[in-house]
Amino acid sequence: QQQVKQSPQSLIVQKGGISIINCAYENTAFDYFPWYQQFPGKGPALLIAIRPDVSEKKEGRFTISFNKSAKQFSLHIMDSQPGDSATYFCAGDSGGGADGLTFGKGTHLIIQP
Amino acid sequence: NAGVMQNPRHLVRRRGQEARLRCSPMKGHSHVYWYRQLPEEGLKFMVYLQKENIIDESGMPKERFSAEFPKEGPSILRIQQVVRGDSAAYFCASSPLGPQRSYNEQFFGPGTRLTVL
């Protein structure tokens, strides 16, 4: 599986601020890019996802920005709250999907009150 | 509508024993994926199954690991003769439709934390 590179590894943001997590992918066959949120001891939960035919998708406080030419996408969390403190994973998937999702290594996000 | 269920949640085995992990997909889902997560690492794909078929096992070690998804009952990930390096969290995910759909929305279970002593 080709890589998905995620940064930063950890991030501390003040309450009310904007959290930004970035990912870059190599596999041009990817056509689906989900973000997952994981709390300690829990399984990853699908947060938001985007297809490459749009440049941005917004759901509540969460926004994905997508740059197909640069093969990069990012998650923006507006008005970050302490309850958003978790590990976030980006992923990519090709239309065939037979080899599962390719995940980044994750970002530990801490929102300080 | 119950989510993806996995059991046991925690499993302790001694080196050389067998570990058997179970996964029941969400109702209406017939596609199951298994992933392994090491500490401070992302999830790594292991195997993709449909009912009674292994579709892709390219991420699964060739020896000691096997998976099945029978017509009836949960999907099983079996690790024979476990070694300390098998200690990890194992997650399964289910999908309502296979890769034939245009995107592969997967829903994850809570995981099984395997510790090998």
Coordinates of C-alpha atoms in Angstrom, one line a residue:
Chain A
Q1 CA 0.0 0.0 0.0
Q2 CA 1.2 3.4 -0.8
Q3 CA 1.6 5.8 2.0
V4 CA -0.6 8.6 3.4
K5 CA 1.6 11.0 5.3
Q6 CA 0.0 12.9 8.1
S7 CA 1.2 15.9 10.1
P8 CA 1.6 17.1 12.7
Q9 CA 2.1 14.1 15.0
S10 CA 0.7 16.1 17.9
L11 CA -1.1 19.4 18.2
I12 CA -2.2 21.6 21.1
V13 CA -4.8 24.2 20.5
Q14 CA -6.6 26.6 22.8
K15 CA -10.3 26.3 23.3
G16 CA -12.1 28.2 20.6
G17 CA -9.2 28.1 18.2
I18 CA -8.9 26.3 14.8
S19 CA -7.2 22.9 14.7
I20 CA -5.6 22.0 11.3
I21 CA -4.3 18.6 10.4
N22 CA -2.7 17.9 7.1
C23 CA -2.3 14.8 4.9
A24 CA -0.6 14.0 1.7
Y25 CA -1.1 10.9 -0.5
E26 CA 0.8 9.2 -3.2
N27 CA -1.7 6.9 -4.8
T28 CA -3.5 8.8 -7.6
A29 CA -6.1 6.0 -7.7
F30 CA -7.5 7.1 -4.4
D31 CA -11.0 8.5 -4.8
Y32 CA -12.3 8.6 -1.3
F33 CA -10.7 10.3 1.7
P34 CA -12.3 9.8 5.1
W35 CA -11.2 11.2 8.5
Y36 CA -11.6 9.2 11.6
Q37 CA -11.7 10.2 15.2
Q38 CA -10.5 7.9 17.9
F39 CA -10.7 8.2 21.7
P40 CA -8.4 6.1 24.0
G41 CA -9.6 2.6 24.2
K42 CA -12.2 3.0 21.5
G43 CA -12.5 2.2 17.8
P44 CA -12.1 4.8 15.1
A45 CA -15.3 6.7 14.3
L46 CA -16.0 8.1 10.9
L47 CA -16.0 11.9 11.2
I48 CA -16.2 13.3 7.7
A49 CA -15.2 12.2 4.2
I50 CA -14.6 13.8 0.8
R51 CA -14.4 12.7 -2.8
P52 CA -11.8 14.4 -5.1
D53 CA -14.5 16.0 -7.3
V54 CA -15.0 18.7 -4.7
S55 CA -12.5 21.0 -3.1
E56 CA -14.2 21.4 0.2
K57 CA -16.8 19.7 2.4
K58 CA -18.2 21.1 5.6
E59 CA -20.2 19.4 8.3
G60 CA -20.8 21.5 11.4
R61 CA -17.5 22.6 12.8
F62 CA -15.5 20.1 10.7
T63 CA -14.2 21.0 7.2
I64 CA -12.1 19.1 4.7
S65 CA -10.1 21.0 2.2
F66 CA -8.9 19.0 -0.8
N67 CA -6.2 19.9 -3.3
K68 CA -6.1 17.3 -6.0
S69 CA -3.2 18.7 -8.0
A70 CA -1.0 18.8 -4.9
K71 CA -2.4 15.4 -3.6
Q72 CA -3.1 17.0 -0.3
F73 CA -6.1 17.3 2.0
S74 CA -6.6 18.7 5.4
L75 CA -9.1 18.7 8.3
H76 CA -10.1 22.0 10.0
I77 CA -11.9 22.0 13.3
M78 CA -13.4 25.3 14.0
D79 CA -14.1 26.6 17.5
S80 CA -12.2 23.6 18.9
Q81 CA -13.6 22.2 22.2
P82 CA -12.0 20.1 24.9
G83 CA -14.3 17.3 23.8
D84 CA -12.5 17.3 20.5
S85 CA -9.3 16.0 22.2
A86 CA -8.6 12.7 20.5
T87 CA -6.5 11.1 17.9
Y88 CA -7.4 11.9 14.3
F89 CA -6.6 9.7 11.3
C90 CA -6.8 10.5 7.6
A91 CA -7.1 7.8 5.1
G92 CA -7.4 7.1 1.4
D93 CA -9.2 4.5 -0.6
S94 CA -9.2 3.5 -4.3
G95 CA -12.4 2.7 -6.0
G96 CA -11.6 -0.9 -6.0
G97 CA -11.3 -0.8 -2.2
A98 CA -10.1 -4.4 -2.1
D99 CA -7.0 -3.6 -0.1
G100 CA -8.8 -1.6 2.6
L101 CA -8.2 1.9 3.7
T102 CA -4.7 3.3 3.8
F103 CA -4.3 5.3 7.0
G104 CA -2.0 8.0 8.1
K105 CA -0.2 7.6 11.4
G106 CA -2.5 9.9 13.3
T107 CA -2.5 13.2 15.1
H108 CA -2.9 13.5 18.8
L109 CA -5.0 16.6 19.3
I110 CA -5.3 18.3 22.7
I111 CA -7.6 21.2 23.2
Q112 CA -6.7 23.2 26.3
P113 CA -9.5 24.8 28.2
Chain B
N1 CA -29.2 -0.5 15.1
A2 CA -26.2 -2.1 16.9
G3 CA -22.8 -1.1 15.7
V4 CA -19.9 -3.4 14.8
M5 CA -19.3 -5.8 17.7
Q6 CA -16.0 -7.4 18.6
N7 CA -15.2 -9.8 21.4
P8 CA -13.3 -10.3 23.5
R9 CA -12.4 -6.7 24.2
H10 CA -9.2 -7.8 25.9
L11 CA -7.3 -11.0 25.4
V12 CA -4.2 -12.3 27.1
R13 CA -2.3 -15.2 25.7
R14 CA 1.1 -16.8 26.4
R15 CA 3.6 -17.3 23.7
G16 CA 2.7 -20.3 21.6
Q17 CA -1.1 -20.2 22.3
E18 CA -3.8 -19.5 19.8
A19 CA -5.8 -16.2 19.8
R20 CA -9.3 -16.1 18.3
L21 CA -10.9 -12.8 17.7
R22 CA -14.5 -12.4 16.7
C23 CA -16.3 -9.7 14.7
S24 CA -20.0 -9.3 14.1
P25 CA -20.7 -6.6 11.4
M26 CA -23.5 -4.1 11.5
K27 CA -26.9 -5.3 10.5
G28 CA -27.2 -5.4 6.7
H29 CA -23.4 -5.3 6.2
S30 CA -21.8 -8.3 4.5
H31 CA -18.3 -7.0 4.0
V32 CA -15.7 -7.1 6.7
Y33 CA -12.2 -5.7 7.0
W34 CA -9.6 -6.5 9.7
Y35 CA -6.9 -4.0 10.7
R36 CA -4.1 -4.1 13.2
Q37 CA -3.0 -1.1 15.2
L38 CA 0.3 -0.9 17.0
P39 CA 1.0 1.7 19.7
E40 CA 1.4 5.2 18.2
E41 CA 0.8 3.8 14.7
G42 CA -2.1 4.1 12.3
L43 CA -4.2 1.2 11.3
K44 CA -2.8 -1.3 8.9
F45 CA -5.1 -3.3 6.6
M46 CA -4.9 -7.1 7.0
V47 CA -7.7 -8.8 5.2
Y48 CA -11.0 -8.2 3.4
L49 CA -13.8 -10.8 3.5
Q50 CA -17.3 -11.2 2.2
K51 CA -19.5 -14.0 3.4
E52 CA -17.7 -17.3 2.8
N53 CA -15.0 -15.6 0.7
I54 CA -11.6 -14.0 1.3
I55 CA -11.4 -11.2 -1.2
D56 CA -8.0 -9.8 -0.3
E57 CA -5.5 -11.0 2.3
S58 CA -2.5 -9.0 1.0
G59 CA -1.9 -7.3 4.4
M60 CA -2.0 -10.5 6.5
P61 CA 1.2 -12.3 7.4
K62 CA 1.5 -15.5 5.4
E63 CA 2.1 -17.7 8.5
R64 CA 0.1 -18.2 11.7
F65 CA -2.7 -15.8 10.7
S66 CA -6.0 -16.8 9.1
A67 CA -9.4 -15.3 8.7
E68 CA -12.9 -16.5 7.8
F69 CA -16.4 -15.1 7.5
P70 CA -18.8 -18.0 7.4
K71 CA -22.3 -18.0 6.1
E72 CA -23.6 -18.0 9.6
G73 CA -21.9 -16.3 12.6
P74 CA -19.2 -13.8 13.1
S75 CA -16.0 -13.2 11.2
I76 CA -13.0 -14.8 13.0
L77 CA -9.4 -13.7 12.9
R78 CA -7.2 -16.5 14.2
I79 CA -3.6 -16.2 15.2
Q80 CA -1.8 -19.4 15.9
Q81 CA 1.3 -19.8 18.0
V82 CA 1.3 -16.2 19.1
V83 CA 4.5 -14.2 19.7
R84 CA 5.1 -11.0 21.6
G85 CA 5.2 -9.1 18.4
D86 CA 1.5 -9.9 17.8
S87 CA 0.5 -7.7 20.8
A88 CA -1.7 -5.0 19.3
A89 CA -5.2 -3.8 19.0
Y90 CA -7.1 -5.6 16.3
F91 CA -10.1 -3.8 14.7
C92 CA -12.7 -5.0 12.3
A93 CA -14.8 -2.7 10.2
S94 CA -17.9 -3.5 8.2
S95 CA -19.2 -1.9 5.0
P96 CA -22.7 -2.0 3.6
L97 CA -21.6 -2.5 0.1
G98 CA -18.4 -3.9 -1.4
P99 CA -15.8 -2.0 -3.4
Q100 CA -18.2 -2.0 -6.3
R101 CA -19.8 1.1 -4.9
S102 CA -18.1 4.3 -5.6
Y103 CA -16.7 4.8 -2.2
N104 CA -15.9 2.4 0.7
E105 CA -17.6 3.7 3.9
Q106 CA -16.3 1.6 6.8
F107 CA -17.6 1.5 10.3
F108 CA -15.3 0.2 13.0
G109 CA -15.8 -1.9 16.1
P110 CA -14.3 -1.2 19.5
G111 CA -11.4 -3.5 18.9
T112 CA -9.7 -6.4 20.7
R113 CA -6.6 -5.6 22.6
L114 CA -4.3 -8.6 22.4
T115 CA -1.5 -9.0 24.9
V116 CA 1.0 -11.8 24.5
L117 CA 3.0 -12.6 27.6

